[in-house]
Coordinates of N, CA, C and O in Angstrom, one line a residue:
M1 N -3.8 -4.9 -18.7 CA -4.4 -5.3 -17.5 C -3.9 -4.5 -16.3 O -2.7 -4.3 -16.1
K2 N -4.8 -4.0 -15.5 CA -4.4 -3.1 -14.4 C -3.9 -4.0 -13.2 O -4.4 -5.1 -13.0
Q3 N -2.9 -3.4 -12.5 CA -2.4 -4.1 -11.3 C -3.3 -3.7 -10.2 O -3.9 -2.6 -10.1
N4 N -3.5 -4.6 -9.2 CA -4.2 -4.3 -8.0 C -3.4 -3.4 -7.2 O -2.2 -3.5 -7.0
P5 N -4.0 -2.4 -6.5 CA -3.3 -1.4 -5.7 C -2.8 -2.1 -4.4 O -3.5 -3.0 -3.9
D6 N -1.7 -1.6 -3.9 CA -1.2 -2.1 -2.6 C -1.8 -1.3 -1.5 O -1.9 -1.8 -0.4
Y7 N -2.2 -0.1 -1.8 CA -2.9 0.8 -0.8 C -4.1 1.4 -1.4 O -4.0 1.9 -2.6
I8 N -5.2 1.5 -0.7 CA -6.4 2.1 -1.1 C -6.8 3.2 -0.1 O -7.0 2.9 1.1
L9 N -6.8 4.5 -0.6 CA -7.2 5.6 0.3 C -8.5 6.2 -0.2 O -8.6 6.6 -1.4
D10 N -9.5 6.2 0.6 CA -10.8 6.7 0.3 C -11.1 8.0 1.1 O -11.2 8.0 2.3
F11 N -11.0 9.2 0.4 CA -11.1 10.4 1.0 C -12.4 11.1 0.8 O -12.6 12.3 1.1
R12 N -13.4 10.4 0.4 CA -14.7 11.0 0.2 C -15.3 11.5 1.5 O -15.3 10.8 2.5
G13 N -15.6 12.8 1.6 CA -16.2 13.4 2.8 C -15.2 13.7 3.9 O -15.5 14.0 5.0
T14 N -13.9 13.8 3.6 CA -12.8 14.1 4.6 C -12.3 15.5 4.4 O -12.6 16.2 3.4
I15 N -11.6 16.0 5.4 CA -11.1 17.4 5.4 C -9.8 17.4 4.6 O -9.0 16.5 4.7
T16 N -9.6 18.4 3.8 CA -8.5 18.4 2.8 C -7.1 18.3 3.5 O -6.3 17.5 3.0
S17 N -6.9 19.0 4.5 CA -5.6 18.9 5.2 C -5.2 17.5 5.7 O -4.1 17.1 5.6
I18 N -6.2 16.8 6.2 CA -6.1 15.5 6.7 C -5.8 14.5 5.5 O -4.9 13.7 5.6
T19 N -6.5 14.8 4.4 CA -6.3 14.0 3.2 C -4.8 14.1 2.7 O -4.2 13.0 2.5
L20 N -4.3 15.3 2.6 CA -3.0 15.5 2.1 C -1.9 14.9 3.1 O -1.0 14.2 2.6
L21 N -2.1 15.0 4.4 CA -1.2 14.5 5.4 C -1.2 13.0 5.3 O -0.1 12.3 5.3
K22 N -2.4 12.4 5.3 CA -2.4 10.9 5.3 C -1.8 10.3 4.0 O -1.1 9.4 4.0
A23 N -2.2 10.9 2.8 CA -1.7 10.4 1.6 C -0.1 10.5 1.5 O 0.5 9.6 1.1
S24 N 0.4 11.6 1.9 CA 1.9 11.8 1.9 C 2.6 10.8 2.9 O 3.6 10.3 2.6
R25 N 2.0 10.6 4.0 CA 2.5 9.7 5.0 C 2.6 8.2 4.5 O 3.6 7.5 4.5
I26 N 1.4 7.8 3.9 CA 1.4 6.5 3.3 C 2.4 6.3 2.1 O 3.1 5.3 2.0
Y27 N 2.5 7.4 1.3 CA 3.4 7.3 0.2 C 4.8 7.1 0.6 O 5.6 6.4 0.0
K28 N 5.2 7.8 1.7 CA 6.6 7.7 2.2 C 6.9 6.2 2.7 O 8.0 5.8 2.6
E29 N 5.8 5.5 3.1 CA 6.0 4.2 3.6 C 6.0 3.1 2.5 O 6.4 2.0 2.7
M30 N 5.6 3.6 1.3 CA 5.5 2.6 0.2 C 6.9 2.2 -0.3 O 7.8 3.0 -0.2
K31 N 7.0 1.0 -0.8 CA 8.2 0.6 -1.5 C 8.1 0.9 -3.0 O 7.0 1.0 -3.5
P32 N 9.3 1.0 -3.7 CA 9.2 1.2 -5.1 C 8.4 0.1 -5.8 O 8.3 -1.0 -5.4
S33 N 7.7 0.6 -6.8 CA 6.7 -0.2 -7.6 C 5.4 -0.6 -7.0 O 4.5 -1.2 -7.6
E34 N 5.2 -0.1 -5.7 CA 3.9 -0.3 -5.1 C 2.9 0.7 -5.6 O 3.4 1.8 -6.0
I35 N 1.7 0.4 -5.6 CA 0.6 1.3 -6.2 C -0.3 1.7 -5.1 O -0.8 1.0 -4.3
M36 N -0.7 3.0 -5.2 CA -1.7 3.6 -4.3 C -2.9 4.0 -5.1 O -2.7 4.7 -6.2
L37 N -4.1 3.6 -4.7 CA -5.3 4.1 -5.3 C -5.9 5.1 -4.4 O -6.1 4.9 -3.2
V38 N -6.2 6.3 -4.9 CA -6.8 7.4 -4.1 C -8.2 7.6 -4.7 O -8.3 7.9 -5.9
K39 N -9.2 7.6 -3.8 CA -10.6 7.8 -4.2 C -11.1 9.1 -3.6 O -10.8 9.4 -2.5
G40 N -11.9 9.8 -4.3 CA -12.7 10.9 -3.8 C -11.8 12.1 -3.4 O -11.9 12.7 -2.3
C41 N -11.0 12.6 -4.4 CA -10.1 13.7 -4.1 C -10.5 14.9 -5.0 O -10.6 14.8 -6.2
D42 N -10.7 16.1 -4.3 CA -11.1 17.2 -5.2 C -9.8 17.7 -5.9 O -8.7 17.3 -5.6
I43 N -10.0 18.6 -6.9 CA -8.9 19.0 -7.7 C -7.8 19.7 -7.0 O -6.6 19.6 -7.3
N44 N -8.2 20.5 -6.0 CA -7.1 21.2 -5.2 C -6.3 20.3 -4.4 O -5.1 20.4 -4.3
T45 N -6.9 19.3 -3.8 CA -6.2 18.3 -3.0 C -5.3 17.5 -3.9 O -4.1 17.2 -3.6
R46 N -5.8 17.1 -5.0 CA -5.0 16.3 -6.0 C -3.8 17.1 -6.5 O -2.7 16.6 -6.5
T47 N -4.0 18.4 -6.8 CA -2.9 19.2 -7.2 C -1.9 19.4 -6.1 O -0.7 19.3 -6.4
D48 N -2.3 19.6 -4.9 CA -1.4 19.7 -3.7 C -0.6 18.5 -3.5 O 0.6 18.5 -3.2
L49 N -1.3 17.3 -3.6 CA -0.6 16.0 -3.4 C 0.5 15.9 -4.5 O 1.6 15.5 -4.2
F50 N 0.2 16.2 -5.7 CA 1.2 16.0 -6.8 C 2.4 17.0 -6.6 O 3.5 16.8 -7.0
Q51 N 2.1 18.2 -5.9 CA 3.2 19.1 -5.7 C 4.1 18.7 -4.5 O 5.3 18.9 -4.5
V52 N 3.5 18.0 -3.6 CA 4.3 17.4 -2.4 C 5.2 16.3 -2.9 O 6.3 16.2 -2.4
L53 N 4.7 15.5 -3.8 CA 5.6 14.4 -4.3 C 6.5 14.9 -5.4 O 6.1 15.7 -6.2
S54 N 7.7 14.5 -5.3 CA 8.6 15.0 -6.4 C 8.2 14.3 -7.7 O 7.9 13.1 -7.7
N55 N 8.4 15.1 -8.8 CA 7.9 14.6 -10.1 C 8.5 13.2 -10.5 O 7.9 12.5 -11.2
D56 N 9.8 13.0 -10.1 CA 10.4 11.8 -10.6 C 10.2 10.6 -9.6 O 10.8 9.6 -9.8
S57 N 9.4 10.8 -8.6 CA 9.2 9.8 -7.6 C 8.0 8.9 -7.8 O 7.8 7.9 -7.1
Y58 N 7.1 9.3 -8.7 CA 5.9 8.6 -8.9 C 5.5 8.6 -10.4 O 6.0 9.4 -11.2
E59 N 4.6 7.7 -10.8 CA 4.1 7.6 -12.1 C 2.6 7.6 -12.0 O 2.0 6.8 -11.2
L60 N 1.9 8.5 -12.6 CA 0.4 8.5 -12.7 C 0.0 7.4 -13.6 O 0.3 7.5 -14.8
I61 N -0.7 6.4 -13.1 CA -1.0 5.3 -14.0 C -2.4 5.5 -14.6 O -2.6 5.2 -15.8
D62 N -3.4 6.0 -13.8 CA -4.7 6.1 -14.3 C -5.5 7.1 -13.5 O -5.2 7.3 -12.3
M63 N -6.4 7.8 -14.2 CA -7.2 8.8 -13.5 C -8.6 8.8 -14.1 O -8.8 8.9 -15.3
N64 N -9.6 8.6 -13.2 CA -11.0 8.6 -13.7 C -11.8 9.7 -13.0 O -11.8 9.9 -11.8
K65 N -12.4 10.5 -13.9 CA -13.2 11.7 -13.4 C -14.6 11.2 -13.0 O -15.1 10.2 -13.6
N66 N -15.2 12.0 -12.1 CA -16.6 11.7 -11.7 C -17.5 11.9 -12.9 O -17.2 12.8 -13.7
K67 N -18.5 11.2 -13.0 CA -19.5 11.4 -14.1 C -20.4 12.6 -14.0 O -21.0 13.0 -14.9
D68 N -20.4 13.2 -12.8 CA -21.3 14.4 -12.6 C -20.6 15.7 -13.0 O -21.1 16.8 -12.7
N69 N -19.4 15.7 -13.6 CA -18.7 16.8 -14.1 C -18.3 17.8 -13.0 O -18.3 19.0 -13.2
T70 N -18.1 17.4 -11.8 CA -17.6 18.2 -10.7 C -16.1 18.2 -10.7 O -15.5 17.5 -11.5
D71 N -15.5 19.0 -9.8 CA -14.1 19.0 -9.8 C -13.5 17.9 -8.9 O -12.4 18.0 -8.5
T72 N -14.3 16.9 -8.7 CA -13.8 15.7 -7.9 C -13.4 14.6 -8.8 O -14.0 14.3 -9.7
T73 N -12.2 14.0 -8.5 CA -11.7 12.9 -9.2 C -12.3 11.7 -8.6 O -12.2 11.5 -7.3
D74 N -12.9 10.8 -9.3 CA -13.4 9.6 -8.8 C -12.3 8.8 -8.2 O -12.3 8.4 -7.0
C75 N -11.2 8.5 -8.9 CA -10.0 7.9 -8.4 C -8.8 8.0 -9.3 O -9.0 8.3 -10.5
F76 N -7.7 7.8 -8.7 CA -6.4 7.8 -9.5 C -5.5 6.8 -8.9 O -5.5 6.6 -7.7
H77 N -4.6 6.2 -9.7 CA -3.6 5.3 -9.3 C -2.2 5.9 -9.5 O -2.0 6.5 -10.6
I78 N -1.4 5.9 -8.6 CA 0.0 6.3 -8.7 C 1.0 5.1 -8.3 O 0.6 4.4 -7.4
R79 N 2.1 5.0 -9.0 CA 3.0 4.0 -8.7 C 4.3 4.7 -8.2 O 4.8 5.6 -8.9
K80 N 4.8 4.3 -7.1 CA 6.1 4.8 -6.6 C 7.2 4.3 -7.5 O 7.3 3.1 -7.8
Q81 N 8.1 5.2 -7.8 CA 9.3 4.9 -8.7 C 10.4 4.4 -7.8 O 10.6 4.7 -6.7

């Protein structure tokens, strides 16, 4: 059973640099074991976000790709360690 996210970020239609800045700011405010759901993130932004976060500071819980086979991720869940 999936846990409900503590934070939901919807970046569909936003500028990449703002997306990365907002997601990293929210992540820093999160407490350990809290979950962030990120919606509408293109592959470059997603890759950049994972590079900004240190590998041992989060766990990728779930990732759902868009059904239209674009480079956009429908959503993904990360849990702060």
